[in-house]
Amino acid sequence: MSQYRKIIAAVDLSEDSAQVVRRAQAIADNNGGCDLHVIHVIEPLSFAYGGDIPMDFSGIQDEIHQQATAQLTRFGENHAVPPDHQHIVLGKPEVEIHAMAEEIGADLIVVGSHGRYGLALLMGSTANGVLHGASCDVLAVRV
Ligand code: AMP
């Protein structure tokens, strides 16, 4: 079986994220200490309003970006992920996770997965979205 050379862990910066990155780290260690990257995607506030925003949210959006960047920096420090392996982007999580995986040439994406059922299952999840259309392996860690 071929080894993974570059792994990217997608983190929503919730409590579950430590579990996701630890799993990714264990796989990296088992693959000769291969490269581990993390990505956090910020969803633009305009998405929630279907693009038709009645007011200017740019100040709030900047604030969210700054806070998320600070959180990701701390997260990277706590989990020994160097700054140049931390990525923060604006957009739709599954789209941006795919794009970053391609950009850095990742051969494994690690995401968290909540065991969903009922309506939530019908509506889908980020893990599902990442799995569909990924051009490399995807590991869904049960969180
Ligand atoms: P969800 O489907 O939103 O419950 O999220 C499941 C998993 O998808 C999380 O544990 C993360 O691995 C990933 N994920 C969700 N939202 C984001 C985000 N904004 N940025 C990066 N990864 C995310």
Coordinates of C-alpha atoms and ligand atoms in Angstrom, one line a residue:
M1 CA 0.0 0.0 0.0
S2 CA 1.4 3.4 -0.9
Q3 CA 2.1 5.9 1.8
Y4 CA 0.4 9.3 2.2
R5 CA 2.7 12.2 1.5
K6 CA 0.6 15.2 2.4
I7 CA -2.5 15.3 4.6
I8 CA -4.9 18.1 5.1
A9 CA -7.2 18.2 8.2
A10 CA -10.4 20.4 7.9
V11 CA -11.2 22.1 11.2
D12 CA -14.3 24.1 12.1
L13 CA -12.5 25.3 15.2
S14 CA -15.1 23.6 17.5
E15 CA -14.1 21.3 20.3
D16 CA -14.2 18.4 17.8
S17 CA -11.3 19.9 15.9
A18 CA -8.6 18.5 18.3
Q19 CA -9.9 15.0 17.7
V20 CA -9.8 15.5 13.9
V21 CA -6.2 16.9 13.9
R22 CA -4.9 14.3 16.4
R23 CA -6.2 11.5 14.1
A24 CA -4.6 13.2 11.1
Q25 CA -1.3 13.6 13.1
A26 CA -1.3 9.9 14.0
I27 CA -1.7 9.0 10.3
A28 CA 1.1 11.5 9.4
D29 CA 3.4 9.8 12.0
N30 CA 2.6 6.4 10.6
N31 CA 3.5 7.7 7.1
G32 CA 7.0 8.7 7.9
G33 CA 6.1 12.0 9.5
C34 CA 4.6 13.3 6.3
D35 CA 3.4 16.9 5.9
L36 CA 0.2 17.9 7.8
H37 CA -1.8 21.0 6.9
V38 CA -4.9 22.4 8.5
I39 CA -7.7 24.5 6.8
H40 CA -10.5 26.5 8.3
V41 CA -13.1 28.0 6.0
I42 CA -15.1 31.1 6.9
E43 CA -18.5 31.2 5.3
P44 CA -19.3 34.8 4.1
L45 CA -22.3 36.3 6.0
S46 CA -23.8 37.1 2.6
F47 CA -24.4 33.3 2.1
A48 CA -26.9 33.3 4.9
Y49 CA -28.8 36.1 3.1
G50 CA -28.7 34.4 -0.3
G51 CA -26.3 37.1 -1.6
D52 CA -29.0 39.8 -1.2
I53 CA -27.8 41.7 1.9
P54 CA -29.9 44.6 3.2
M55 CA -26.9 46.2 5.0
D56 CA -23.1 46.4 4.9
F57 CA -21.6 43.5 6.9
S58 CA -18.0 44.1 5.8
G59 CA -16.9 45.3 9.3
I60 CA -18.4 42.3 11.0
Q61 CA -16.9 40.0 8.4
D62 CA -13.4 41.4 9.0
E63 CA -13.9 40.9 12.7
I64 CA -14.9 37.3 12.2
H65 CA -11.8 36.8 9.9
Q66 CA -9.4 38.3 12.6
Q67 CA -10.9 36.1 15.3
A68 CA -10.8 33.0 13.3
T69 CA -7.2 33.7 12.3
A70 CA -6.2 34.1 15.9
Q71 CA -8.0 30.9 16.9
L72 CA -6.4 28.9 14.1
T73 CA -3.0 30.3 15.1
R74 CA -3.5 29.1 18.7
F75 CA -4.8 25.8 17.4
G76 CA -1.7 25.4 15.2
E77 CA 0.5 26.2 18.1
N78 CA -1.2 23.6 20.4
H79 CA -1.0 20.9 17.7
A80 CA 2.5 21.7 16.3
V81 CA 1.2 22.7 12.9
P82 CA 3.5 25.4 11.6
P83 CA 2.1 28.8 10.4
D84 CA 2.8 28.0 6.7
H85 CA 0.7 24.9 7.0
Q86 CA -2.3 26.8 8.4
H87 CA -4.8 28.0 5.8
I88 CA -7.8 30.2 6.3
V89 CA -10.1 31.0 3.4
L90 CA -13.5 32.5 2.7
G91 CA -16.1 30.5 0.9
K92 CA -18.2 27.3 1.0
P93 CA -16.3 24.7 3.2
E94 CA -16.5 21.7 0.9
V95 CA -15.5 23.8 -2.2
E96 CA -12.6 25.5 -0.5
I97 CA -11.4 22.2 1.2
H98 CA -11.3 20.5 -2.3
A99 CA -9.5 23.6 -3.8
M100 CA -6.9 23.7 -1.1
A101 CA -6.3 20.0 -1.2
E102 CA -5.6 20.3 -4.9
E103 CA -3.5 23.4 -4.5
I104 CA -1.1 21.8 -2.0
G105 CA -1.3 18.4 -3.6
A106 CA -2.8 16.6 -0.6
D107 CA -3.4 12.9 -1.0
L108 CA -5.7 12.6 2.1
I109 CA -8.3 14.9 3.5
V110 CA -9.4 14.3 7.1
V111 CA -12.8 15.7 8.3
G112 CA -14.9 15.2 11.3
S113 CA -18.3 13.5 11.0
H114 CA -21.3 13.6 13.3
G115 CA -23.5 10.5 13.1
R116 CA -26.5 12.3 11.6
Y117 CA -30.0 11.0 11.3
G118 CA -33.4 12.2 10.3
L119 CA -33.7 15.6 8.7
A120 CA -30.1 16.5 9.4
L121 CA -29.0 13.5 7.3
L122 CA -31.3 14.5 4.4
M123 CA -29.8 18.0 4.5
G124 CA -26.3 16.5 4.2
S125 CA -23.1 17.5 6.0
T126 CA -19.7 19.0 5.3
A127 CA -18.1 15.5 5.5
N128 CA -20.6 14.3 2.8
G129 CA -19.8 17.3 0.7
V130 CA -16.1 16.8 1.0
L131 CA -16.4 13.1 0.1
H132 CA -18.3 13.8 -3.1
G133 CA -16.0 15.1 -5.7
A134 CA -12.8 14.7 -3.8
S135 CA -9.9 13.8 -6.0
C136 CA -8.0 12.1 -3.2
D137 CA -8.8 9.8 -0.2
V138 CA -11.1 11.2 2.5
L139 CA -11.2 10.0 6.0
A140 CA -14.3 10.9 8.1
V141 CA -13.4 10.8 11.8
R142 CA -16.4 10.1 14.0
V143 CA -16.6 12.9 16.5
Ligands
AMP1 P1 -20.4 19.5 9.9 O1 -20.9 18.7 8.8 O2 -20.6 21.0 9.7 O3 -20.9 19.0 11.2 O4 -18.8 19.4 10.0 C1 -18.2 18.2 10.0 C2 -16.7 18.4 9.8 O5 -16.5 19.1 8.6 C3 -15.9 19.2 10.8 O6 -15.5 18.3 11.9 C4 -14.7 19.7 10.0 O7 -13.8 18.6 9.7 C5 -15.4 20.0 8.7 N1 -15.8 21.4 8.6 C6 -17.1 21.9 8.9 N2 -17.1 23.2 8.7 C7 -15.9 23.6 8.4 C8 -15.2 24.8 8.2 N3 -15.9 26.0 8.2 N4 -13.9 24.8 7.8 C9 -13.2 23.7 7.8 N5 -13.8 22.5 8.0 C10 -15.0 22.4 8.3

